[in-house]
PDB file of C-alpha atoms and ligand atoms in Angstrom:
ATOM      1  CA  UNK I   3       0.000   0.000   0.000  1.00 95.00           C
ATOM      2  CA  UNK I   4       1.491   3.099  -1.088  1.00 98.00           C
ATOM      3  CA  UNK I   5       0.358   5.500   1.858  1.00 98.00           C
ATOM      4  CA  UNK I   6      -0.464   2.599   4.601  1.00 98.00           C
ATOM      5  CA  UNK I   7      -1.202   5.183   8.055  1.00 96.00           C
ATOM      6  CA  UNK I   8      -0.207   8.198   6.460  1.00 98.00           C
ATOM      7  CA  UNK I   9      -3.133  11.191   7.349  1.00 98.00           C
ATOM      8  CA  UNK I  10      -3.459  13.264   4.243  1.00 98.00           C
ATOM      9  CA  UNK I  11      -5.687  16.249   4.402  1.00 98.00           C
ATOM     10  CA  UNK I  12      -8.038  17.086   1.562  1.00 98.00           C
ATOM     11  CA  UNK I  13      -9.971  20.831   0.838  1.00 98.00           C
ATOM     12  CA  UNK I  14     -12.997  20.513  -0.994  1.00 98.00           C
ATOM     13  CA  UNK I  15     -13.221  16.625  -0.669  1.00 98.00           C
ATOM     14  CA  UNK I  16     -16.950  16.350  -0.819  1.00 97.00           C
ATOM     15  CA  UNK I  17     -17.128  15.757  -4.489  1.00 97.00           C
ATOM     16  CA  UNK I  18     -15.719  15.635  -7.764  1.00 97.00           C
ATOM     17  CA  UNK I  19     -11.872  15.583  -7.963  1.00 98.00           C
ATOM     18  CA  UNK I  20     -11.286  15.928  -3.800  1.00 98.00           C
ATOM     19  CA  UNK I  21     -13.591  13.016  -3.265  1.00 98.00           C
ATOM     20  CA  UNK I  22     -11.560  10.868  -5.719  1.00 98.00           C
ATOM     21  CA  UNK I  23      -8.223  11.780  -4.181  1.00 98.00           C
ATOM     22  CA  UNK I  24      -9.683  11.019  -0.926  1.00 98.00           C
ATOM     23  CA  UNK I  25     -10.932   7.746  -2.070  1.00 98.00           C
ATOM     24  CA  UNK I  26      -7.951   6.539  -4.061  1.00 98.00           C
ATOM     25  CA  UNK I  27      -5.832   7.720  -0.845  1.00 98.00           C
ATOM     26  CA  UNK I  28      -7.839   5.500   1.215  1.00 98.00           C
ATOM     27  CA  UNK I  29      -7.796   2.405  -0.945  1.00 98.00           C
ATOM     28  CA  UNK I  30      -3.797   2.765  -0.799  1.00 98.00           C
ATOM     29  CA  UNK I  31      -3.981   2.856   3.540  1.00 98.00           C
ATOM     30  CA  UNK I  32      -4.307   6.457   4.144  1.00 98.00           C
ATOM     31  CA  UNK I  33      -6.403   7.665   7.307  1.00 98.00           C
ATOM     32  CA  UNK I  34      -8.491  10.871   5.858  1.00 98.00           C
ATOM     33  CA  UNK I  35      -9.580  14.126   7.043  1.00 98.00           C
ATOM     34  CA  UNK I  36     -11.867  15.974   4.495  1.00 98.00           C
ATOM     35  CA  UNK I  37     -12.686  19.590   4.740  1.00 98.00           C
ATOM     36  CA  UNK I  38     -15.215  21.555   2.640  1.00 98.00           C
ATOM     37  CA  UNK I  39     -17.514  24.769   3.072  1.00 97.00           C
ATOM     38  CA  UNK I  40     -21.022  22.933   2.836  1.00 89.00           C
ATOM     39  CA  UNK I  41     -21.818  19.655   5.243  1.00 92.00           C
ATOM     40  CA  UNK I  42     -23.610  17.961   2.189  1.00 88.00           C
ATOM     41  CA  UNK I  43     -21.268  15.382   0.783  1.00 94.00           C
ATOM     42  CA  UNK I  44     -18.998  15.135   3.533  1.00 97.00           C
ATOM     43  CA  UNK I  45     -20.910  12.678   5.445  1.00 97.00           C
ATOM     44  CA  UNK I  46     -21.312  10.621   2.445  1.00 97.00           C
ATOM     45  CA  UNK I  47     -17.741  10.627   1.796  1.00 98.00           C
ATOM     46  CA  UNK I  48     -16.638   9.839   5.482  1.00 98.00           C
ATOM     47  CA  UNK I  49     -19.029   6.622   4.665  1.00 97.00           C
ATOM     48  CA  UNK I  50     -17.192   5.408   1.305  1.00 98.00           C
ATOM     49  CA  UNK I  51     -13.942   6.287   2.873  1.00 98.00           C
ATOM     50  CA  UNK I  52     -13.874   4.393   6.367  1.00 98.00           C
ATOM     51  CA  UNK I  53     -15.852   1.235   4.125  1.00 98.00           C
ATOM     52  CA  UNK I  54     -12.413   0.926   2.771  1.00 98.00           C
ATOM     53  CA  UNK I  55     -11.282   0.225   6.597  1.00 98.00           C
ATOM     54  CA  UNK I  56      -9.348   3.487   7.443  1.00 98.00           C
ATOM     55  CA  UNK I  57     -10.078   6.298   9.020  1.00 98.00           C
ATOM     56  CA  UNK I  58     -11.801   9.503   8.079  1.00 98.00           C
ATOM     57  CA  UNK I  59     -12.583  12.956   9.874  1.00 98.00           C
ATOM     58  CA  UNK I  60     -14.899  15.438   8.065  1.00 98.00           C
ATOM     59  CA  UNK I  61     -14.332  19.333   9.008  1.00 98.00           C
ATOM     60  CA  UNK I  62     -16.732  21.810   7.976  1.00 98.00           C
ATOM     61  CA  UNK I  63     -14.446  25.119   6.981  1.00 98.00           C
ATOM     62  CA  UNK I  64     -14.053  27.635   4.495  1.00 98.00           C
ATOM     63  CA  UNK I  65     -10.503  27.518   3.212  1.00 98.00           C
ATOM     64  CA  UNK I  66     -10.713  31.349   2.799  1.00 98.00           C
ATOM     65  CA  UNK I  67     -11.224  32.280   6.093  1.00 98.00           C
ATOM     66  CA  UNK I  68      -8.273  31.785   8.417  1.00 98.00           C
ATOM     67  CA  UNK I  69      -9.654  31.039  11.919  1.00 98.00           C
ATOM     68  CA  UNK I  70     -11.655  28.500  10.155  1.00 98.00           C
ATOM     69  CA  UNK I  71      -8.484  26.999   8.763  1.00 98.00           C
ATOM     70  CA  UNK I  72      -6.304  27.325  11.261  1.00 98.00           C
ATOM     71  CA  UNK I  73      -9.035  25.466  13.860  1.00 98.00           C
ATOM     72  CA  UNK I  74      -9.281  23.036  11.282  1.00 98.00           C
ATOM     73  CA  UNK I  75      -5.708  21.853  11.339  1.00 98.00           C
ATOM     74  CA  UNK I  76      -5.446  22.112  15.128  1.00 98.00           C
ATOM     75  CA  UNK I  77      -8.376  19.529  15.806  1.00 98.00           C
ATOM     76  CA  UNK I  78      -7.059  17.502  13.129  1.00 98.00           C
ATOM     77  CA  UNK I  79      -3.472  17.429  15.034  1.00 98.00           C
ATOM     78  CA  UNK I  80      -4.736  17.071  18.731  1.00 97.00           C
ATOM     79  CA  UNK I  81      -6.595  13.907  17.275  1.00 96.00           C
ATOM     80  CA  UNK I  82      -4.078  12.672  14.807  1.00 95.00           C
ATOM     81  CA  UNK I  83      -1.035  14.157  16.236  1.00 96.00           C
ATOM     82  CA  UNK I  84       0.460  15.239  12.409  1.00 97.00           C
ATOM     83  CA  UNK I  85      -0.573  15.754   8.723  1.00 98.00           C
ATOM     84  CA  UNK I  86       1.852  13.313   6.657  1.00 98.00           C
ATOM     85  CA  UNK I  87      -0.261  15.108   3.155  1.00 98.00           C
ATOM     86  CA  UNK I  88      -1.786  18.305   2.301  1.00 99.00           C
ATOM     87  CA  UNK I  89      -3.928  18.246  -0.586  1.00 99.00           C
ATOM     88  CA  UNK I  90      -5.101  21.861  -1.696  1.00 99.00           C
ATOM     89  CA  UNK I  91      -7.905  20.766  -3.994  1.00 98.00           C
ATOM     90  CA  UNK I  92     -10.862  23.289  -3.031  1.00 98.00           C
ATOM     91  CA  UNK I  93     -11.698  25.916  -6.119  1.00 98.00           C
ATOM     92  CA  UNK I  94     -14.047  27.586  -8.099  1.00 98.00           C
ATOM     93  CA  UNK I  95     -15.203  29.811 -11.105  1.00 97.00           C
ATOM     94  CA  UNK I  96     -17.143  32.669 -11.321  1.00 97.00           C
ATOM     95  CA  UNK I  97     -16.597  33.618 -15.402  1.00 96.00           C
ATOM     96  CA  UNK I  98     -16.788  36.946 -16.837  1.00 97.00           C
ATOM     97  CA  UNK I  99     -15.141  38.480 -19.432  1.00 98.00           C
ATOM     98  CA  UNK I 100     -12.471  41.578 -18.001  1.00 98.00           C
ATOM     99  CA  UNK I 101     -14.914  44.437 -19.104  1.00 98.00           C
ATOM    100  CA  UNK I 102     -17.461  43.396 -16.920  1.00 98.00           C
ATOM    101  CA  UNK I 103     -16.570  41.115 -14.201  1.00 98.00           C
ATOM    102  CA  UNK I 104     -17.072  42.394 -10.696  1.00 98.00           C
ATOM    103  CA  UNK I 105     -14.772  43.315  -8.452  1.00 98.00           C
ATOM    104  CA  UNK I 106     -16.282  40.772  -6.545  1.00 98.00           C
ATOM    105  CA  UNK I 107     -15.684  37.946  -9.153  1.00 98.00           C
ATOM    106  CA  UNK I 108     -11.997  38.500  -8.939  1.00 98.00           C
ATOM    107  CA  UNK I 109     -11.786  38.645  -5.075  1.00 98.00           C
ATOM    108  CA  UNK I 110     -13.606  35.939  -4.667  1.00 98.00           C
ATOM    109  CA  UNK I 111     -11.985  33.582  -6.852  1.00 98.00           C
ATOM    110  CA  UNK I 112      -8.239  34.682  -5.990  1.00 99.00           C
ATOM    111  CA  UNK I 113      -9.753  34.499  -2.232  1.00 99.00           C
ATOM    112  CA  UNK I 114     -10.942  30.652  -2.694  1.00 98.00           C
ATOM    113  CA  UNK I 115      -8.116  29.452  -5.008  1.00 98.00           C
ATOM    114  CA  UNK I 116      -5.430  31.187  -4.487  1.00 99.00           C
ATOM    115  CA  UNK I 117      -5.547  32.371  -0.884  1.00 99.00           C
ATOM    116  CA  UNK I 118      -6.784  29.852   0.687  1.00 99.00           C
ATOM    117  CA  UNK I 119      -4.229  27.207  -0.375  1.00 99.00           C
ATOM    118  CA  UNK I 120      -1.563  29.907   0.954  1.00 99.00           C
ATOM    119  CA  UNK I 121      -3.898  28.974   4.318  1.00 99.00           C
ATOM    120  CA  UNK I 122      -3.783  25.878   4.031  1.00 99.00           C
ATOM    121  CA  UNK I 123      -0.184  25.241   3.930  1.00 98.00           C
ATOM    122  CA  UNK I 124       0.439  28.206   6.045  1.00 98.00           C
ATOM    123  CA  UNK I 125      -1.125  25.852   9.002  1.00 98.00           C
ATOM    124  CA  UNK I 126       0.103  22.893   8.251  1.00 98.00           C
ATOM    125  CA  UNK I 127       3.844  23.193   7.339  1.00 98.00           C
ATOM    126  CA  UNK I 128       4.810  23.401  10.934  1.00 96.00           C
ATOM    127  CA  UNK I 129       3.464  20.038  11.451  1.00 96.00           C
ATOM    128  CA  UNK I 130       5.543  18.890   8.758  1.00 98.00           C
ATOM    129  CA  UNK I 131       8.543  20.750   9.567  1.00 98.00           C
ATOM    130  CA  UNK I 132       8.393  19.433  12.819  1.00 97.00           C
ATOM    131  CA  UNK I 133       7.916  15.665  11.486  1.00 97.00           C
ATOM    132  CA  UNK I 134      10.802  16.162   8.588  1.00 98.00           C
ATOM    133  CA  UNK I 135       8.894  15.184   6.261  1.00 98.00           C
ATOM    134  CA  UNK I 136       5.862  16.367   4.332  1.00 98.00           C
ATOM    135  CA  UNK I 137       3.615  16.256   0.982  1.00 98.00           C
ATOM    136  CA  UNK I 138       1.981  18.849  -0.655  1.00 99.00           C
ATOM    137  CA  UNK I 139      -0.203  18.933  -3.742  1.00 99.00           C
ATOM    138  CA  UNK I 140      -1.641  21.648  -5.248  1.00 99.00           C
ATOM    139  CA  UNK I 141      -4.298  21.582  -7.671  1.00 99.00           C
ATOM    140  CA  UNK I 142      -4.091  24.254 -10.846  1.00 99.00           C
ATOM    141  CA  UNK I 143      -5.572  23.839 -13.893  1.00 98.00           C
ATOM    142  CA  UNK I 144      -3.705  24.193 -17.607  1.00 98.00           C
ATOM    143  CA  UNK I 145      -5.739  27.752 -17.449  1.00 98.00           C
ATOM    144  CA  UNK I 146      -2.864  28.503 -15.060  1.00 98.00           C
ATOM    145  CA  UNK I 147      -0.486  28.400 -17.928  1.00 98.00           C
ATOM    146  CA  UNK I 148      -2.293  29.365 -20.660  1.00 98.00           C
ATOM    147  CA  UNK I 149      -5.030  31.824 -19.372  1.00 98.00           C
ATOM    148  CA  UNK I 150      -8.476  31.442 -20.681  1.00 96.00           C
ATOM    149  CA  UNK I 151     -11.339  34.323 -22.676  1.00 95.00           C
ATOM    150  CA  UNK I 152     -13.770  34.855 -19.781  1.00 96.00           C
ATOM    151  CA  UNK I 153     -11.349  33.551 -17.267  1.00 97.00           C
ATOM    152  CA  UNK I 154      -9.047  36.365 -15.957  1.00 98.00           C
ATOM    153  CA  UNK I 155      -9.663  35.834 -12.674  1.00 98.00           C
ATOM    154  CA  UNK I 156      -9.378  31.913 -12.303  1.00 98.00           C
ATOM    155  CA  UNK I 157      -6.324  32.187 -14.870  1.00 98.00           C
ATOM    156  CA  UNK I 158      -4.805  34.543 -12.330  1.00 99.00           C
ATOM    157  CA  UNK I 159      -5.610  32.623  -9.410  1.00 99.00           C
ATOM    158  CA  UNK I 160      -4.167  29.506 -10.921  1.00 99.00           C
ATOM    159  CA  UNK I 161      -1.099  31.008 -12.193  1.00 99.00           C
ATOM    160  CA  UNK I 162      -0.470  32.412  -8.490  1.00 99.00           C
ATOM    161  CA  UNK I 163      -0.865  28.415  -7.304  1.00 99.00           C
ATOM    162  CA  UNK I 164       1.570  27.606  -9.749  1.00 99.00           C
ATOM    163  CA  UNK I 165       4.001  30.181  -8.247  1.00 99.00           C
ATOM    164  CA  UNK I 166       2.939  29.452  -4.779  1.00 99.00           C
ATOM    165  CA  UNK I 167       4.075  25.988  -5.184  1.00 99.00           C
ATOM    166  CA  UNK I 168       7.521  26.927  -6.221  1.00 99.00           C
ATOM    167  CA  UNK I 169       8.379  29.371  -3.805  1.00 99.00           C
ATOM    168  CA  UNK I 170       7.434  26.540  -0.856  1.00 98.00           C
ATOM    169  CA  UNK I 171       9.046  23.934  -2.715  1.00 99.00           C
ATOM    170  CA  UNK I 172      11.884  26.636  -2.288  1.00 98.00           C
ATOM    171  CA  UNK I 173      11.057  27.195   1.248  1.00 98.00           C
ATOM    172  CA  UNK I 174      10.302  23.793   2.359  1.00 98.00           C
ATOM    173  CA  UNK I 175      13.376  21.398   0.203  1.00 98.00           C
ATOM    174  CA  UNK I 176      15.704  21.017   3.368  1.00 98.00           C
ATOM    175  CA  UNK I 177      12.406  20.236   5.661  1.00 98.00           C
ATOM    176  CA  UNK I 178      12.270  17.291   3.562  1.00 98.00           C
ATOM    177  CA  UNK I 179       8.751  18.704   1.815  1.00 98.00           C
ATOM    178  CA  UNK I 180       7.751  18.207  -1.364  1.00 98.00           C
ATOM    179  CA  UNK I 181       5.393  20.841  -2.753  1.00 99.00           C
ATOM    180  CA  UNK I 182       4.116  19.771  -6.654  1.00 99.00           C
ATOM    181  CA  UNK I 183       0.847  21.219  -8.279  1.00 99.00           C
ATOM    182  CA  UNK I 184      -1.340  19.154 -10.953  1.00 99.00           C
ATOM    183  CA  UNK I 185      -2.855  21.181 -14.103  1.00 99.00           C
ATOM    184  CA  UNK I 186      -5.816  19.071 -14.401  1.00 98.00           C
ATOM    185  CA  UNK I 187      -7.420  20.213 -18.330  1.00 98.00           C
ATOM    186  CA  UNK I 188     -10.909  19.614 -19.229  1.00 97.00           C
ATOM    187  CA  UNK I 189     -12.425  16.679 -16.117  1.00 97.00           C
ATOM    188  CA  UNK I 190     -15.841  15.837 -15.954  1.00 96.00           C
ATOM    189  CA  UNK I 191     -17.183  16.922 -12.747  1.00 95.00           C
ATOM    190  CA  UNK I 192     -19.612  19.563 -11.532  1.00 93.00           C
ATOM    191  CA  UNK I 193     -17.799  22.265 -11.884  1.00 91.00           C
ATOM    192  CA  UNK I 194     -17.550  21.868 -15.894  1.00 92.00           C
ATOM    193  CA  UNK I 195     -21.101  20.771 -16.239  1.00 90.00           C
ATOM    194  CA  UNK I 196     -22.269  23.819 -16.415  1.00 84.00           C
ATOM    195  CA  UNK I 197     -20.757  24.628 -19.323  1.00 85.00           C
ATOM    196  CA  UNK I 198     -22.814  24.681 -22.358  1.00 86.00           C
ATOM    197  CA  UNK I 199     -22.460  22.077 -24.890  1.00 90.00           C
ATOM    198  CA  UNK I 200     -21.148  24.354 -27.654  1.00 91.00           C
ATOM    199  CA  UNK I 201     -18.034  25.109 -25.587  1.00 88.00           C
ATOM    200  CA  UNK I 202     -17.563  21.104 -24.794  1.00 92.00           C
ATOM    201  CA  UNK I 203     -17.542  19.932 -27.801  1.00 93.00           C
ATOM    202  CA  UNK I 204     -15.023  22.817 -28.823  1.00 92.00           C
ATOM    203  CA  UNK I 205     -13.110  22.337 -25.939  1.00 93.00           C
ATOM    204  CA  UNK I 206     -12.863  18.100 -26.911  1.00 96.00           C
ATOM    205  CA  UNK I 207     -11.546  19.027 -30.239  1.00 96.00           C
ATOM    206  CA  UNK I 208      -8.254  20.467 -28.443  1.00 96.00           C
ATOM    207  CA  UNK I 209      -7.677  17.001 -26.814  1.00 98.00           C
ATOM    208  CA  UNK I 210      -5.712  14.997 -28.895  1.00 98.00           C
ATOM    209  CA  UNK I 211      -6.628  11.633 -26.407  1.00 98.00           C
ATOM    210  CA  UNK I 212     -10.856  12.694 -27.417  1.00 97.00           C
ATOM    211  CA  UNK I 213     -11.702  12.645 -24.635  1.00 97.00           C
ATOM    212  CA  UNK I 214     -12.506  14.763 -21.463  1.00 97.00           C
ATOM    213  CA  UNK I 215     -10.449  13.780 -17.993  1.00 98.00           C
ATOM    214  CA  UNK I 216     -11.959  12.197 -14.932  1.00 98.00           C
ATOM    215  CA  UNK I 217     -11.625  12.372 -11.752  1.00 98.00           C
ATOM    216  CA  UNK I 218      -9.791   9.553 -11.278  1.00 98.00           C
ATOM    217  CA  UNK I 219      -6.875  10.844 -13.718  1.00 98.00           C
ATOM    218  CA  UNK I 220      -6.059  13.674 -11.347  1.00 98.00           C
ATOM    219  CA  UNK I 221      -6.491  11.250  -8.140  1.00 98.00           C
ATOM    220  CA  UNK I 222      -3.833   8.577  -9.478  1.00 98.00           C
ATOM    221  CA  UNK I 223      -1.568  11.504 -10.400  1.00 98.00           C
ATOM    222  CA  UNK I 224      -2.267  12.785  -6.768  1.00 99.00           C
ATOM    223  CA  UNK I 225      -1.551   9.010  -5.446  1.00 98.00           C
ATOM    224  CA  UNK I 226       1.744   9.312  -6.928  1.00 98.00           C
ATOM    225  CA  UNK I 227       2.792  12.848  -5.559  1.00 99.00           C
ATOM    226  CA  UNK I 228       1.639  12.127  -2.479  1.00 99.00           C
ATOM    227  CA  UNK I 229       4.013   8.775  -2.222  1.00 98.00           C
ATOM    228  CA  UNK I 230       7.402   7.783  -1.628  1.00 98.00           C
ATOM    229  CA  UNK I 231       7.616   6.901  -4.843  1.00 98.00           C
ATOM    230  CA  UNK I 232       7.819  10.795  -5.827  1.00 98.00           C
ATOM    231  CA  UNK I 233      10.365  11.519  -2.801  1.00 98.00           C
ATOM    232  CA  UNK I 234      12.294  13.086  -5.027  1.00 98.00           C
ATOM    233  CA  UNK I 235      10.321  15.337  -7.259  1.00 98.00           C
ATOM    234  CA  UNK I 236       9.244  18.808  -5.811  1.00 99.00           C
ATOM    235  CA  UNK I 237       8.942  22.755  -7.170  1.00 99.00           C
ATOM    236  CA  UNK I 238       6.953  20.654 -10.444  1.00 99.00           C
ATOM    237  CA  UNK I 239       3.630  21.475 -12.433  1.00 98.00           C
ATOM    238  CA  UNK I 240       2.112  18.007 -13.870  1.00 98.00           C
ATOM    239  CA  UNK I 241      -0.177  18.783 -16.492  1.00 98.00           C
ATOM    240  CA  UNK I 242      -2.879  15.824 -16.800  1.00 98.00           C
ATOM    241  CA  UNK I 243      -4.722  17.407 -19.519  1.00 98.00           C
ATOM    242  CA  UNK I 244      -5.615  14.678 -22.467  1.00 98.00           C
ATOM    243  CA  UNK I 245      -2.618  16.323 -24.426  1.00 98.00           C
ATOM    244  CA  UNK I 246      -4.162  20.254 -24.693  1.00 97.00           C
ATOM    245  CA  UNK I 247      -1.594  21.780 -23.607  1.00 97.00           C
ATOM    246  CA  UNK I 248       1.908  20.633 -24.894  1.00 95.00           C
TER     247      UNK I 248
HETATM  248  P1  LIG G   2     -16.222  20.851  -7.888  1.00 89.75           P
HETATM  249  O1  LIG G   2     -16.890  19.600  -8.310  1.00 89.75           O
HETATM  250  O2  LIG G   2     -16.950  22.151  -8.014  1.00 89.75           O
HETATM  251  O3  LIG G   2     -15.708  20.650  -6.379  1.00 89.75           O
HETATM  252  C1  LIG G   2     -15.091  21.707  -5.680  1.00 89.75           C
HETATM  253  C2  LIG G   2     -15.232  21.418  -4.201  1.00 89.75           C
HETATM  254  O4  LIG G   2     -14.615  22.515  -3.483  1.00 89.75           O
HETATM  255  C3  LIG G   2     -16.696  21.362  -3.764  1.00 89.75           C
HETATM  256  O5  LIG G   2     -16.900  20.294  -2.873  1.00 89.75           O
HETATM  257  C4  LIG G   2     -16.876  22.710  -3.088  1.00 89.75           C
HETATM  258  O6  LIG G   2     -17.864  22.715  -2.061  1.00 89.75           O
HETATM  259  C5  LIG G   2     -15.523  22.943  -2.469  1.00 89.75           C
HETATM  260  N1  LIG G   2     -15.324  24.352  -2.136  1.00 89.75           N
HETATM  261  C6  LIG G   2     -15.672  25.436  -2.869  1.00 89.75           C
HETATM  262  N2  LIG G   2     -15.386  26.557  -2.209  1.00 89.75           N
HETATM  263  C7  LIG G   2     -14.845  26.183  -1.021  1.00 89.75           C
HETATM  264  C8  LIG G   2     -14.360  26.901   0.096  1.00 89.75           C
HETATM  265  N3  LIG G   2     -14.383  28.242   0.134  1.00 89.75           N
HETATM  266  N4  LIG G   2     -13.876  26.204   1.151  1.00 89.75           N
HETATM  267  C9  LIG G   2     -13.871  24.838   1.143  1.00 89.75           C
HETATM  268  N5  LIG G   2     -14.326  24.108   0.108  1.00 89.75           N
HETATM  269  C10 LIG G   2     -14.805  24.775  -0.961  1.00 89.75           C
HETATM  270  O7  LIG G   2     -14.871  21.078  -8.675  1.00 89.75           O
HETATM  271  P2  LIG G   2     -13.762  20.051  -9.235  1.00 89.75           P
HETATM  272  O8  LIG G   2     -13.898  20.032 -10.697  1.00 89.75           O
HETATM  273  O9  LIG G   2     -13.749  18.813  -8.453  1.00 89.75           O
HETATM  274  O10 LIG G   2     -12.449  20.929  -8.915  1.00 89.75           O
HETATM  275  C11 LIG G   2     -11.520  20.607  -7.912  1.00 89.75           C
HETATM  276  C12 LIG G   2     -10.256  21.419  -8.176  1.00 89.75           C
HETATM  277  O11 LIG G   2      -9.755  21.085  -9.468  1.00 89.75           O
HETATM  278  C13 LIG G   2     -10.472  22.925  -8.188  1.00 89.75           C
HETATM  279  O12 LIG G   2      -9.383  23.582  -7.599  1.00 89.75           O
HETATM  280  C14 LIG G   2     -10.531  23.253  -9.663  1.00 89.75           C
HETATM  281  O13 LIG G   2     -10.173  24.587  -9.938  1.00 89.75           O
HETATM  282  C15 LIG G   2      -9.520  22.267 -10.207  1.00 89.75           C
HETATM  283  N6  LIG G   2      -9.670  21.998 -11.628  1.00 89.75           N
HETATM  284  C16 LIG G   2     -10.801  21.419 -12.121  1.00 89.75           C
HETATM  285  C17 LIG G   2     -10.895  21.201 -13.497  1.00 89.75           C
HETATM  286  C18 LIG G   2     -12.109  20.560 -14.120  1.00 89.75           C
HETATM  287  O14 LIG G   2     -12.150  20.497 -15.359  1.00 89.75           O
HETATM  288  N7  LIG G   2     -13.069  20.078 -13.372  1.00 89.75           N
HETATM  289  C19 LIG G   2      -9.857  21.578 -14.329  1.00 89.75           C
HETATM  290  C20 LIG G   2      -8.727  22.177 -13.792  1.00 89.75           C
HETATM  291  C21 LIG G   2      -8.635  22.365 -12.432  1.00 89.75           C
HETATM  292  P3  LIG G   2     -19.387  23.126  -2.401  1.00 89.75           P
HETATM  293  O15 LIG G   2     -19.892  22.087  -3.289  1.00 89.75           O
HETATM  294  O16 LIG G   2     -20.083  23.105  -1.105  1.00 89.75           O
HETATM  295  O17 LIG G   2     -19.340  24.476  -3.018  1.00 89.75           O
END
């Protein structure tokens, strides 16, 4: 088992790509704890995940709001006593093209994506630092590198992940903590189904595998990160995109 007792820490695990993470973590030994803004979902999820036969604490916290975050990670360490893996997976859109998107549209995306994985890994690096050891994964997107027409704001936010994982891959090297982001492209989950059809079926002619990601693409990517088999890989950007961006 590739992460047998390790406790790896998940934002936004109630569905789509954080519940597969959490899921393929668990079927390789992990012990969970899954945080995300709403309840709904999380109990669920704590169900699949200890039916694998490890262990799995849901927190209810919004990753942009630092008490929240920082409480988080304390319960989770007087229980647990350390977090072995940090998986900053919560995001969102809110699209608009630059002439009229909201001042609010920007903050809030840069708060969710961008600040909140700062938050994250803010709290829990001491934990890891203290341990010697430490992984963290960061999930981007390929919009990140690229940037995106109606996107400015997520593009921006993504980018800053990007950066934000190099600087603490930096920071964090001689702590013996690996900090890697995923650029997941085009997955099927909620967050895309929203999208109308015309878009889709543009976007699936830029994938030269035809077809759209799944959640379980980014997971087994995350699986490997978060391993000793990737012990010595840090300060990287996997893109798991189908081929769109190459
Ligand atoms: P999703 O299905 O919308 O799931 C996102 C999860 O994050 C939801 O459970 C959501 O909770 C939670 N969340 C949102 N705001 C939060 C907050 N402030 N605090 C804590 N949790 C929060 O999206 P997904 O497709 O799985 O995306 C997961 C990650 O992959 C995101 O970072 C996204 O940007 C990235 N990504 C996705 C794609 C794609 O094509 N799907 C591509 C590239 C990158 P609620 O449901 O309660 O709002």
């Amino acid at each position: 088992m590739l992460l047998k007792d390790r406790l790896a820490l998940i934002t936004g695990g109630s569905r789509g790509i954080g519940r597969e993470i959490a899921l393929a973590f668990a079927r390789e030994g992990a012990n969970l704890a899954v945080c995300d803004i709403s309840p709904e979902g999380l109990e669920n999820v704590r169900k699949e995940i200890e039916a694998l036969g490890v262990k799995c604490e849901i927190y209810e916290a919004d990753v942009q709001k630092k008490e929240q975050v920082d409480q988080t990670v304390q319960k989770i360490l007087d229980t647990q006593g350390r977090i072995d893996i940090l998986v900053n997976n919560a995001g969102v859109t809110k699209d608009n093209l630059i002439a009229r998107m909201s001042e609010s549209e920007w903050d809030l995306v840069l708060s969710i994506n961008l600040k909140g994985t700062f938050l994250f890994t803010k709290a829990v690096c001491r934990s890891m630092i203290r341990e010697g050891r430490g992984k963290i994964v960061n999930i981007a997107s390929v919009i990140g590198l690229v940037g995106n027409l109606g996107q400015a704001n997520y593009s921006a936010s993504k980018a800053g992940v990007i950066a934000l994982t190099k600087s603490a891959a930096r920071e964090f090297a001689r702590k013996n903590i690996c900090v890697n982001a995923i650029a997941p492209g085009f997955i099927e989950t909620q967050m895309t189904q929203a999208l109308q059809e015309e878009m889709k079926q543009k976007a699936l002619g830029g994938i030269p595998l035809g077809r759209f990601g799944k959640a379980s693409d980014i997971a087994e990517t995350a699986l490997f990160l978060a391993s000793d088999k990737a012990d010595y890989i840090t300060g990287q950007v996997i893109v798991v995109d189908g081929g769109m961006v190459m």
